[in-house]
JSON list of C-alpha atoms in Angstrom, two decimals:
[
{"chain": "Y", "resi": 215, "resn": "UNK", "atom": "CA", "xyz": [176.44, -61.03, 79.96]},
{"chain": "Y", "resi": 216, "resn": "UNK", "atom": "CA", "xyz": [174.73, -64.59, 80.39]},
{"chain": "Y", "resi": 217, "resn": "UNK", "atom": "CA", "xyz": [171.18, -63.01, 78.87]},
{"chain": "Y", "resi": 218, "resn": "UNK", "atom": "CA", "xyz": [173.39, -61.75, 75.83]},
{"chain": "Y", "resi": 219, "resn": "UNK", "atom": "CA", "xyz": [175.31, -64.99, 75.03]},
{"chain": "Y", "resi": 220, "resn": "UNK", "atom": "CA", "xyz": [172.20, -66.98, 76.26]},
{"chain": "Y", "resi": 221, "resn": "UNK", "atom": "CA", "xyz": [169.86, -64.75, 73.22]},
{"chain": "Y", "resi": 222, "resn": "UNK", "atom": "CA", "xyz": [172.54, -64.66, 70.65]},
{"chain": "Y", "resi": 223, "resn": "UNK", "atom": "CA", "xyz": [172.63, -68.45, 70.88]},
{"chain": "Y", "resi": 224, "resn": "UNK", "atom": "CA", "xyz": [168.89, -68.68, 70.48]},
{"chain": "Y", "resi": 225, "resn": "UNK", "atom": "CA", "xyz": [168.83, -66.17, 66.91]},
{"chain": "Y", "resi": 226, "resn": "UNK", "atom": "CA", "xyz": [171.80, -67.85, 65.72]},
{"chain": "Y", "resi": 227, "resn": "UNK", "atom": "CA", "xyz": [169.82, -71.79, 66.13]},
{"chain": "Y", "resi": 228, "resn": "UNK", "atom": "CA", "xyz": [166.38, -70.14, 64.80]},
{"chain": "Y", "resi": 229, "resn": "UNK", "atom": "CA", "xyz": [168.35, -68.82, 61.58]},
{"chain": "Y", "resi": 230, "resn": "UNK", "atom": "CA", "xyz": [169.89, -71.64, 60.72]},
{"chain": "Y", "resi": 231, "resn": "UNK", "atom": "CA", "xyz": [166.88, -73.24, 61.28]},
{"chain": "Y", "resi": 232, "resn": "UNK", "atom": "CA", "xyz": [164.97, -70.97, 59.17]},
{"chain": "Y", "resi": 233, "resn": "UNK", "atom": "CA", "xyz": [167.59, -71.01, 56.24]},
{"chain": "Y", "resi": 234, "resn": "UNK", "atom": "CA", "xyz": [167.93, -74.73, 56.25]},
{"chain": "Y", "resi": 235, "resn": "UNK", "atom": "CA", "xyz": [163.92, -74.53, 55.48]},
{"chain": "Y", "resi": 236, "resn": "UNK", "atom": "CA", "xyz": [163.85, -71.62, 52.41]},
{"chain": "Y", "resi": 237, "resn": "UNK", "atom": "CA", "xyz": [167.17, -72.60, 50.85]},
{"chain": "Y", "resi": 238, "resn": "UNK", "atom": "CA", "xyz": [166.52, -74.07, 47.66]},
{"chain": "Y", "resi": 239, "resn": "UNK", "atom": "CA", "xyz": [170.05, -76.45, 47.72]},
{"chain": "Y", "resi": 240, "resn": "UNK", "atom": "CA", "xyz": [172.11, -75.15, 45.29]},
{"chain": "Y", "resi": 241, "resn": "UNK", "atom": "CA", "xyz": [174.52, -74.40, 48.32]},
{"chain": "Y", "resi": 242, "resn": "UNK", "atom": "CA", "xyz": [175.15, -74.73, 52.18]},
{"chain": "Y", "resi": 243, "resn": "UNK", "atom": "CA", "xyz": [174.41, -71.17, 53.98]},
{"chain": "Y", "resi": 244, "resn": "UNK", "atom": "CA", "xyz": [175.99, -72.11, 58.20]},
{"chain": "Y", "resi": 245, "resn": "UNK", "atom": "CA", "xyz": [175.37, -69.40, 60.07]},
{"chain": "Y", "resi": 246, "resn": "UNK", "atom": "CA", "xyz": [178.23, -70.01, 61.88]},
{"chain": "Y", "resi": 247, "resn": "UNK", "atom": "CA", "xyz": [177.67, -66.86, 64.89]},
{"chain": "Y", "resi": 248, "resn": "UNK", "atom": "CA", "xyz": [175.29, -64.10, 65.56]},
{"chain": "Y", "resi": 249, "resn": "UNK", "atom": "CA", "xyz": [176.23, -61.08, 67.32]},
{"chain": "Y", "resi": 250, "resn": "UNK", "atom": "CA", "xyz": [173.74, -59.10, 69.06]},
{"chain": "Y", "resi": 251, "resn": "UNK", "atom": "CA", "xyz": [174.79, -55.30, 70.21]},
{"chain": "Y", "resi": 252, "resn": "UNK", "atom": "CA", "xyz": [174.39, -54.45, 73.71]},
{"chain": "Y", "resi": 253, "resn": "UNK", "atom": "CA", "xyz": [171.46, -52.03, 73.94]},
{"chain": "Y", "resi": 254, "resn": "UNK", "atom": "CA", "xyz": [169.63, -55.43, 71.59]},
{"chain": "Y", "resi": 255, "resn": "UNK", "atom": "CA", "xyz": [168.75, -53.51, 68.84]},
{"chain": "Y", "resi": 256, "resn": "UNK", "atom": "CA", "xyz": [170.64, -54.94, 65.98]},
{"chain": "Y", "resi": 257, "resn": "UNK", "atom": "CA", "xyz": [172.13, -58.13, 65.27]},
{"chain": "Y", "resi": 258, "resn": "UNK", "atom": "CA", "xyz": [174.57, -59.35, 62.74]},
{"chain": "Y", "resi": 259, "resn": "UNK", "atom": "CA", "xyz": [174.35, -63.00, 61.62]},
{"chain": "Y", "resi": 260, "resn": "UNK", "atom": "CA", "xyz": [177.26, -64.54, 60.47]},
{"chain": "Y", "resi": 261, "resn": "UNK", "atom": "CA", "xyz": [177.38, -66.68, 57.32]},
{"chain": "Y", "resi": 262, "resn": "UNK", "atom": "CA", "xyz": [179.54, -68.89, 55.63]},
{"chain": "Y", "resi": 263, "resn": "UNK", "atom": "CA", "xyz": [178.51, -70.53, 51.81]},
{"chain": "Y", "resi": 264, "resn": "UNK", "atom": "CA", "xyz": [179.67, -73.99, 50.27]},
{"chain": "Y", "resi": 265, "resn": "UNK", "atom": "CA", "xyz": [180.37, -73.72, 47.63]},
{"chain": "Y", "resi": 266, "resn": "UNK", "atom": "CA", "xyz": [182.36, -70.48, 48.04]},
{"chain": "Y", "resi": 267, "resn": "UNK", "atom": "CA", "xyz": [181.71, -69.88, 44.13]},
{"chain": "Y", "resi": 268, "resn": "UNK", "atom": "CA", "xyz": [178.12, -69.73, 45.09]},
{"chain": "Y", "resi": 269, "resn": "UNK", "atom": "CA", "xyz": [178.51, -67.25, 47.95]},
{"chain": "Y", "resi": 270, "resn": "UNK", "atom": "CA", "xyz": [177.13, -63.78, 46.34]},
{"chain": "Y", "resi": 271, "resn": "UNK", "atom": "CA", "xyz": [174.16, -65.08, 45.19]},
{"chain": "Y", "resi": 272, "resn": "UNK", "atom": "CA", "xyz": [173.65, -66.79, 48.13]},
{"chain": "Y", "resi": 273, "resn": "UNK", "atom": "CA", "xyz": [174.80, -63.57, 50.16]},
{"chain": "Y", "resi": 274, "resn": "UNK", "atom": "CA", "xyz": [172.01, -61.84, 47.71]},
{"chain": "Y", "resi": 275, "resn": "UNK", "atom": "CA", "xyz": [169.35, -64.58, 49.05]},
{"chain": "Y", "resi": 276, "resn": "UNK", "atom": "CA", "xyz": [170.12, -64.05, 52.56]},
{"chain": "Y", "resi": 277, "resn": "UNK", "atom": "CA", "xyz": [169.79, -60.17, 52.42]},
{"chain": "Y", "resi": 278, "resn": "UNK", "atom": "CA", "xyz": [166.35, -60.77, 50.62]},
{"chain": "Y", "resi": 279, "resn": "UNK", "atom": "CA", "xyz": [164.83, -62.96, 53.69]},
{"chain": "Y", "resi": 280, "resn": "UNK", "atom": "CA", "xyz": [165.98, -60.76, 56.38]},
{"chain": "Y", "resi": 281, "resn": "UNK", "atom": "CA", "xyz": [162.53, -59.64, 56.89]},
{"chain": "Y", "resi": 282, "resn": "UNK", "atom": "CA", "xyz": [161.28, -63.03, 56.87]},
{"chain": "Y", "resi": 283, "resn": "UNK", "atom": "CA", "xyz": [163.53, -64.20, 59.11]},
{"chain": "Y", "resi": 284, "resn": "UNK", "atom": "CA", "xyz": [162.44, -61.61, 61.76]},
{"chain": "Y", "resi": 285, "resn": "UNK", "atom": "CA", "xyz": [158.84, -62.89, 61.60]},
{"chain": "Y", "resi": 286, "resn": "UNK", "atom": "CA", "xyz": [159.75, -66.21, 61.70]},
{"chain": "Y", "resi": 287, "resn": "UNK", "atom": "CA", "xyz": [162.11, -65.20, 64.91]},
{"chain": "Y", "resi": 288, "resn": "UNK", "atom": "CA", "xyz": [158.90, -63.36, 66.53]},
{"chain": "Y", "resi": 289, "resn": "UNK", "atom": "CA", "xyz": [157.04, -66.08, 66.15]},
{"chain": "Y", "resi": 290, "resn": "UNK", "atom": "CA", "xyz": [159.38, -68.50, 68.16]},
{"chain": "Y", "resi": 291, "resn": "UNK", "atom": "CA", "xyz": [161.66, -66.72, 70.41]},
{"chain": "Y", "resi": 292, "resn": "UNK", "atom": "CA", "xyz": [160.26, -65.63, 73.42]},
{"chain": "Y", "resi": 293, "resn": "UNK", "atom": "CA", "xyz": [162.07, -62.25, 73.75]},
{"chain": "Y", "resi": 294, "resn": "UNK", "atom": "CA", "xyz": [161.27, -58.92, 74.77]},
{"chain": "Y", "resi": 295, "resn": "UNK", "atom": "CA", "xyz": [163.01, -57.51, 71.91]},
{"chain": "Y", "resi": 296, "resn": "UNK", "atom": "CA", "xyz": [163.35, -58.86, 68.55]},
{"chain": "Y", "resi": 297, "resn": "UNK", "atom": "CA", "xyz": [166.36, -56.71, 66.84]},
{"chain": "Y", "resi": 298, "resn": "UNK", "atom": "CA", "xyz": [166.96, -55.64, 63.19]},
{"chain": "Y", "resi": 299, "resn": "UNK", "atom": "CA", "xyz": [168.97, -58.20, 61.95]},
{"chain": "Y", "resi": 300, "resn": "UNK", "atom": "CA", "xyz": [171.81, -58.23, 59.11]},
{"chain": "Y", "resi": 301, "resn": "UNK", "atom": "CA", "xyz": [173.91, -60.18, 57.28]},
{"chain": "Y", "resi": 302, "resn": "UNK", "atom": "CA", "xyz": [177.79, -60.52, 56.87]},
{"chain": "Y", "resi": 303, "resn": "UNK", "atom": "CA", "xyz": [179.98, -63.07, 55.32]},
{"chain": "Y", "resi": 304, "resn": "UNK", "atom": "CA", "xyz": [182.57, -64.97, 57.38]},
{"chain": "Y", "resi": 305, "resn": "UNK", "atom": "CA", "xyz": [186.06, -64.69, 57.17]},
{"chain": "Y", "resi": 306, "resn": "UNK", "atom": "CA", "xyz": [187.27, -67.78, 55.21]},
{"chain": "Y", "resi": 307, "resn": "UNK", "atom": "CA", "xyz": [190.77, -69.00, 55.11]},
{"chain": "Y", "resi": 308, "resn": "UNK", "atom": "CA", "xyz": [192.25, -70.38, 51.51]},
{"chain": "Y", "resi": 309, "resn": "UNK", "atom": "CA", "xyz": [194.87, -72.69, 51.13]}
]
């Protein structure tokens, strides 16, 4: 269970990384958790947008990098098994 939390920690620091680098500013993507299944084949990283007016196009940009974001993954996690990754919006709260 270690290897799993231990590699889901890892995906979810190289995409923010990598999103922090292609965003263009007009809002804040966090990826705020990445969950990784247990045979390691797919993995769903969690995003929340500021501001939340912003969020499908920036929902729209996210699903557009995906396959940039596993190269850049490949290229600097040193996994046996890089997964197919997607995208999904976090749950936000409104007052």
């Amino acid at each position: 269970m270690w290897k799993q939390e231990k590699t889901e920690s890892l995906f979810q620091r190289l995409a923010a990384d990598f999103f922090q680098t292609v965003s263009n500013g007009t809002s804040l993507i966090t990826i705020t958790a990445c969950r990784l299944s247990p045979d390691g084949k797919h993995a769903a990283i969690v995003i929340s947008v500021l501001p939340a007016a912003e969020t499908p196009l920036a929902y729209e940009f996210a699903k557009r990098q995906l396959h940039d974001l596993r190269d850049y993954i490949r290229a600097r996690a040193r996994v046996h098994r890089i997964p197919r990754f997607d995208i999904s919006l976090a749950l936000t709260q409104t007052q």
